[in-house]
XYZ file of C-alpha atoms in Angstrom:
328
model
C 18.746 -234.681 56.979
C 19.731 -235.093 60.888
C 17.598 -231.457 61.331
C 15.000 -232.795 59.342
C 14.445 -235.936 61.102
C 14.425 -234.605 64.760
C 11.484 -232.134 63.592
C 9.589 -235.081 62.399
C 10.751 -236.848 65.862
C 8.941 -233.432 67.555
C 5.919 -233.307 65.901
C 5.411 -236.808 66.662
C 5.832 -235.999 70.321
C 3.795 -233.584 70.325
C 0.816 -235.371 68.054
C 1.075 -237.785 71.090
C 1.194 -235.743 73.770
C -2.714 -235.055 73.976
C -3.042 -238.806 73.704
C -0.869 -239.014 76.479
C -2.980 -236.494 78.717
C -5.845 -238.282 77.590
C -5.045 -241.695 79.462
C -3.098 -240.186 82.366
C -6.396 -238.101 83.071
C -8.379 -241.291 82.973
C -6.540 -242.716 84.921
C -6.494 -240.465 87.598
C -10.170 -239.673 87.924
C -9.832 -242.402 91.128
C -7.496 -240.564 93.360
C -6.970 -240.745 97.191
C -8.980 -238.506 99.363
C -11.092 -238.063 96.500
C -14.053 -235.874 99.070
C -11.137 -234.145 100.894
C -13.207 -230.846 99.591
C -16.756 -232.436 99.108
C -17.229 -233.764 101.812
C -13.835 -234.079 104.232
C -15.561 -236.414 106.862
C -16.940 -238.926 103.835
C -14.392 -241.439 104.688
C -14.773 -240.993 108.529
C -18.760 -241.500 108.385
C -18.498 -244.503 106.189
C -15.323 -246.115 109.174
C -17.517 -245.379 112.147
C -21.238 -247.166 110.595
C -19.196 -250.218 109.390
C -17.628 -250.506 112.916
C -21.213 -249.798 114.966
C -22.867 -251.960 112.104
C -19.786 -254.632 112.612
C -20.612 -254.629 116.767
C -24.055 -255.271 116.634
C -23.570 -257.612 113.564
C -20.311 -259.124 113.486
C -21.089 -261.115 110.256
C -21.626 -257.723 108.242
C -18.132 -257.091 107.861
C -18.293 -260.562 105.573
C -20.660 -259.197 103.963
C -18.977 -255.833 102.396
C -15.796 -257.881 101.471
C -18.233 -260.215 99.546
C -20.132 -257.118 98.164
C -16.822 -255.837 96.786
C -15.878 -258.936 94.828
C -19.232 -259.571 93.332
C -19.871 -255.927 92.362
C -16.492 -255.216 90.831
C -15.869 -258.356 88.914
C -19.610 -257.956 86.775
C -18.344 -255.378 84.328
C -17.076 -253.039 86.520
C -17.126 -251.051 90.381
C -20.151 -248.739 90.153
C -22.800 -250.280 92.608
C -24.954 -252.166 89.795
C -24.843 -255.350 92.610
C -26.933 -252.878 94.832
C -30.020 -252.101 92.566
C -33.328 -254.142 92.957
C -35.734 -255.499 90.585
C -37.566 -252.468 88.918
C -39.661 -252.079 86.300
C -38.697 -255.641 84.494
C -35.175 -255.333 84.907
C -33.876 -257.651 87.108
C -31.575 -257.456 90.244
C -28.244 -258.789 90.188
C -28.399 -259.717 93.378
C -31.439 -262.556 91.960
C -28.258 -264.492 90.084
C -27.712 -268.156 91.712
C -24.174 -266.588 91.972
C -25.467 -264.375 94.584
C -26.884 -267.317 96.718
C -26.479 -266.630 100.136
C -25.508 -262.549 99.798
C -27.285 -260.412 102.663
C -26.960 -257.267 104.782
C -27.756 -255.460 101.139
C -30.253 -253.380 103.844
C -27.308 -252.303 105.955
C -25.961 -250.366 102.847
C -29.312 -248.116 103.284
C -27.933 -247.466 106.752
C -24.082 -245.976 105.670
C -25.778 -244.034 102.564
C -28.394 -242.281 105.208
C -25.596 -241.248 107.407
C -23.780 -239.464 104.509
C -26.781 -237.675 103.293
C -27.361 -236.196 106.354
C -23.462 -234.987 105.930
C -22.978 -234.283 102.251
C -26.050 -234.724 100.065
C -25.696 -236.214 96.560
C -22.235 -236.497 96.819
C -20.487 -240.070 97.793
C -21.327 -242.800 95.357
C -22.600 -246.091 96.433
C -19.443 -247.356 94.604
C -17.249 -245.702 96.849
C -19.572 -247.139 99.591
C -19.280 -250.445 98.326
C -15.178 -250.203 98.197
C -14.830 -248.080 101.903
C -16.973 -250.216 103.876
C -15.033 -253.428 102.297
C -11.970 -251.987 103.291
C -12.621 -250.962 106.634
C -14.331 -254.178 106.815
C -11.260 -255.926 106.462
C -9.557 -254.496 108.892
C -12.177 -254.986 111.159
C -11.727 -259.042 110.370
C -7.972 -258.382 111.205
C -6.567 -258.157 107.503
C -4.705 -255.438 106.305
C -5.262 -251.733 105.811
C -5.532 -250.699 102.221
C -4.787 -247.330 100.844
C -8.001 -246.961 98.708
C -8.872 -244.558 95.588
C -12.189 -242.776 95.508
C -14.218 -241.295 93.086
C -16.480 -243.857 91.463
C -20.065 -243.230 89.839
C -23.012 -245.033 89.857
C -23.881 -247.392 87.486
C -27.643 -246.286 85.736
C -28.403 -250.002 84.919
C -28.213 -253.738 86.294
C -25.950 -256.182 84.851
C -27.961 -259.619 85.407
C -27.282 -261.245 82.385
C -24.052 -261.164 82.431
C -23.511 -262.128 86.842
C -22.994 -265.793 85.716
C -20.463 -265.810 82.974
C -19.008 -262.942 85.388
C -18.277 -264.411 88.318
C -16.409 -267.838 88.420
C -18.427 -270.568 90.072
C -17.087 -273.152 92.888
C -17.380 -275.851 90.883
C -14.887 -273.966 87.855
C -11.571 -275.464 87.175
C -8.878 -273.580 88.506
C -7.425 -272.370 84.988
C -10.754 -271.045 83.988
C -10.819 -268.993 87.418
C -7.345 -267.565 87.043
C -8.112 -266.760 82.976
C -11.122 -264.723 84.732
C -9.307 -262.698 86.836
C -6.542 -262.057 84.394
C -9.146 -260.633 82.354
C -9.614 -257.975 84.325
C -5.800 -257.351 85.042
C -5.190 -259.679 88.742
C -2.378 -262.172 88.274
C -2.089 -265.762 89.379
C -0.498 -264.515 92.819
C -2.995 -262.047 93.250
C -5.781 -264.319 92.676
C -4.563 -266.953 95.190
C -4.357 -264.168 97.723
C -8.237 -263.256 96.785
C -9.103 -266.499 97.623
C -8.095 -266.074 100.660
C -10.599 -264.301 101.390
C -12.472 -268.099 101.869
C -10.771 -267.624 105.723
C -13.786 -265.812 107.064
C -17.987 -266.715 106.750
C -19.539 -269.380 105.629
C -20.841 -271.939 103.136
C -23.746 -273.264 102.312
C -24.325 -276.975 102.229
C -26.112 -276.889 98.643
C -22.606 -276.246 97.841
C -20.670 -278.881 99.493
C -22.958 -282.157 99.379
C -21.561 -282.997 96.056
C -18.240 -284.035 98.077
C -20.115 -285.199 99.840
C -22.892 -287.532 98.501
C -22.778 -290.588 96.906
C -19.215 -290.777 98.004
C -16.465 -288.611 99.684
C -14.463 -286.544 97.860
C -10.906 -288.588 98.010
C -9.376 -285.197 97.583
C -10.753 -284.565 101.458
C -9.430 -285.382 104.998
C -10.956 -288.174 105.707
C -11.853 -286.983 109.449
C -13.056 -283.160 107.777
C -15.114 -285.455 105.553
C -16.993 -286.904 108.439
C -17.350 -283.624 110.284
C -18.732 -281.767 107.021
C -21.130 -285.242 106.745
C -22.428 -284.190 110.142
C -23.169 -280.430 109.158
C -24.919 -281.948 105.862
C -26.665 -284.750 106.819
C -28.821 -284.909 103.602
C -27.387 -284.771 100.104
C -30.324 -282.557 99.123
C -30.211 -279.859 101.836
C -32.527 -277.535 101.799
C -31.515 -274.022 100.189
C -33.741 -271.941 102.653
C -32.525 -273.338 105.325
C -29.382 -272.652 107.824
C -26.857 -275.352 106.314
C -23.781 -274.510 106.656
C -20.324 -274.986 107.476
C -17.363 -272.035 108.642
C -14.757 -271.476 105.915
C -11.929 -271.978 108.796
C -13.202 -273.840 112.168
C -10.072 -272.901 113.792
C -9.912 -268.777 113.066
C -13.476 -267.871 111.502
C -13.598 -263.870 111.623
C -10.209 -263.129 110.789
C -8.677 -263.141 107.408
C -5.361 -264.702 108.004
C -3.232 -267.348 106.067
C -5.300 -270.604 107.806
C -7.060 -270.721 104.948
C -3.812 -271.882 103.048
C -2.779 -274.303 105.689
C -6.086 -275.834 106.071
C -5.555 -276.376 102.055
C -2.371 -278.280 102.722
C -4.234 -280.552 105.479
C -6.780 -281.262 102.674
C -9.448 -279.226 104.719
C -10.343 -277.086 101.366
C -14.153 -276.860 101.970
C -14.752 -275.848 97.851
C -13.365 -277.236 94.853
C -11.890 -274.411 93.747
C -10.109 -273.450 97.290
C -8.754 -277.314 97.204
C -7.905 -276.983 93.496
C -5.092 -274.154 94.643
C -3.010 -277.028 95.987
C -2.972 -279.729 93.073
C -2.201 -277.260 89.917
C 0.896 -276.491 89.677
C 0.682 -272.530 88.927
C -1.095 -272.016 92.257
C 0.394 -274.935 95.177
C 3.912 -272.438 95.085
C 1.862 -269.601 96.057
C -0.138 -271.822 98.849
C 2.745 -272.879 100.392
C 4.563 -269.498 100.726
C 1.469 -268.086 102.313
C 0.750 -270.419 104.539
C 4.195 -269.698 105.684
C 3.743 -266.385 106.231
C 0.411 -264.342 107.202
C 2.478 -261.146 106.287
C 3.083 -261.862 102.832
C -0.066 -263.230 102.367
C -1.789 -259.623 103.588
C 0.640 -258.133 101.172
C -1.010 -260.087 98.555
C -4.018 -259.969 99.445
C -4.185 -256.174 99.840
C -2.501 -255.616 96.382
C -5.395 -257.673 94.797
C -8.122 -255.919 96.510
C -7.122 -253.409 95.034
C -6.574 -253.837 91.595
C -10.097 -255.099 91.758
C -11.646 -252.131 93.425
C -10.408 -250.182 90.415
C -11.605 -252.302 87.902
C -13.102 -250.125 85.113
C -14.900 -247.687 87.473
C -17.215 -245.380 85.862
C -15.789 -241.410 86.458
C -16.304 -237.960 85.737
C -19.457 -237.406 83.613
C -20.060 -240.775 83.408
C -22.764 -242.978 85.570
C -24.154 -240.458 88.015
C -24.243 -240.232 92.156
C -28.063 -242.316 93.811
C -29.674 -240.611 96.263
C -30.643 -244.445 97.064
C -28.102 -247.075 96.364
C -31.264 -249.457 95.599
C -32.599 -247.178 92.583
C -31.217 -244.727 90.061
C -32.050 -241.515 90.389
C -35.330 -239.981 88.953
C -35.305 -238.568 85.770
């Protein structure tokens, strides 16, 4: 009976086993040096535009972290955020989620300089997830060991942008349900958040703590300074309204963000929301404590986002132009 029960043990093992191989080798499609034999200098190309793009226009490294977030958290990372309105469908980037999202042209400008290199062969996904993490480091966060290996998404995703990405206005639970969808904890997604220490935000989105009355939840003092960067509680979109995330530190992702929340100086809902629930203030606290445990965070969460459901192998395919899919 014993010999008969380990062979039924075996076969089981083995029965499994191309299971097994199945999900390790999805898995692994994203891998580290992904173009170490397509194209060796991929990663290289991609450093040096993002750092002559980020000295001629400093707020463009704001602008790939953002790109990152918005693309990978709407079904998955494959460069959907970067197509334009064609042929009916519509852009992702028309969403009122992407309200004040720019630089898309800049994008154009990376992709060129690796076609020159290595046509047809780095993704606008990977482009999207590179340039956001050499971005970072160029707005003094960490460095983050990055997988490659992505594929272009052949469609847009605009219908489903809004119940995608969380708004500023959500309660926190919602937000944190949201990103534990798509596998970042409650730690990691107070260290994303963080990423509210550099750019910029509109003042559609901060009259209404504004206007009729002051938020009580806000400094007092912060209160009157945003009330003189929004003087009218209908500002007007299309124009420059706006307020820096962090007064004191704007370009540089470091742990201000969380001490500003502790001073009340939250300029969102969400960001001041972080220090009233109780799931979220014991994570505020310790990184406003510490800007090194805070990077560790926050480079942990980027990414398990970058790697959220990325389309590989034969799947998706590689634009020539990250603004259209390729020609039939």
């Amino acid at each position: 009976m014993g010999i008969k029960s380990r062979h039924c043990c075996t076969s089981s093992i083995f029965l499994l086993l191309p299971l097994l191989l199945q999900l390790y080798s999805a898995e692994s499609d994203l891998q580290l040096n992904y173009y170490a034999q397509s194209c060796p200098n991929a990663e290289e190309i991609i450093k040096q535009q993002v750092i002559k793009l980020y000295n001629k226009h400093g707020n463009t490294a704001v602008s790939w972290v953002r790109n990152l977030f918005h693309d990978c958290i709407v079904k998955s990372c494959d460069a959907s955020l970067l197509l334009e309105t064609v042929n009916g469908v519509e852009s992702e980037q028309k969403s009122d989620r992407s309200f004040g999202m720019r630089n898309f042209k800049y994008v154009k400008t990376i992709k060129e300089a690796l076609e020159a290199e290595c046509p047809m062969t780095v993704s606008c996904a990977d482009i999207v997830s590179l340039s956001a993490r050499d971005g970072i480091v160029l707005l003094g966060g960490p460095r983050i060991e990055m997988k490659t290996g992505r594929k272009d998404s052949k469609e847009s995703y605009f219908s489903e942008v809004e119940n995608s990405i969380p708004n500023h206005n959500d309660s926190i639970q919602s937000v944190l349900s949201r990103f534990r969808s798509i596998g970042i904890d409650t730690e990691g997604t107070v260290a994303l958040l963080g990423a509210h220490s550099v750019g910029r935000v509109h003042c559609v989105n901060l009259v209404h703590r504004l206007y009729p009355n002051v938020d009580p939840t806000l400094d007092p003092d912060y209160a009157e300074y945003l009330k003189g960067r929004c003087l009218s509680p209908n500002p007007d979109p299309e124009s420059v309204l706006y307020s820096r995330n962090d007064r004191e530190t704007p370009m540089i992702i470091d742990n201000m963000y969380y001490k500003n929340l502790l001073k009340h100086k939250g300029l969102l809902m969400i960001d001041q929301q972080l220090t009233s629930d109780p799931t979220t203030s014991t994570f505020v606290e310790k990184m406003a404590a510490d800007n090194g445990y805070f990077h560790d965070q926050f480079a942990r969460a980027v990414m398990l986002l970058s790697e959220n459901d990325p389309l590989t192998g034969d799947a998706g395919e590689i634009r020539k132009d990250c603004r259209y899919v390729n020609s039939a």
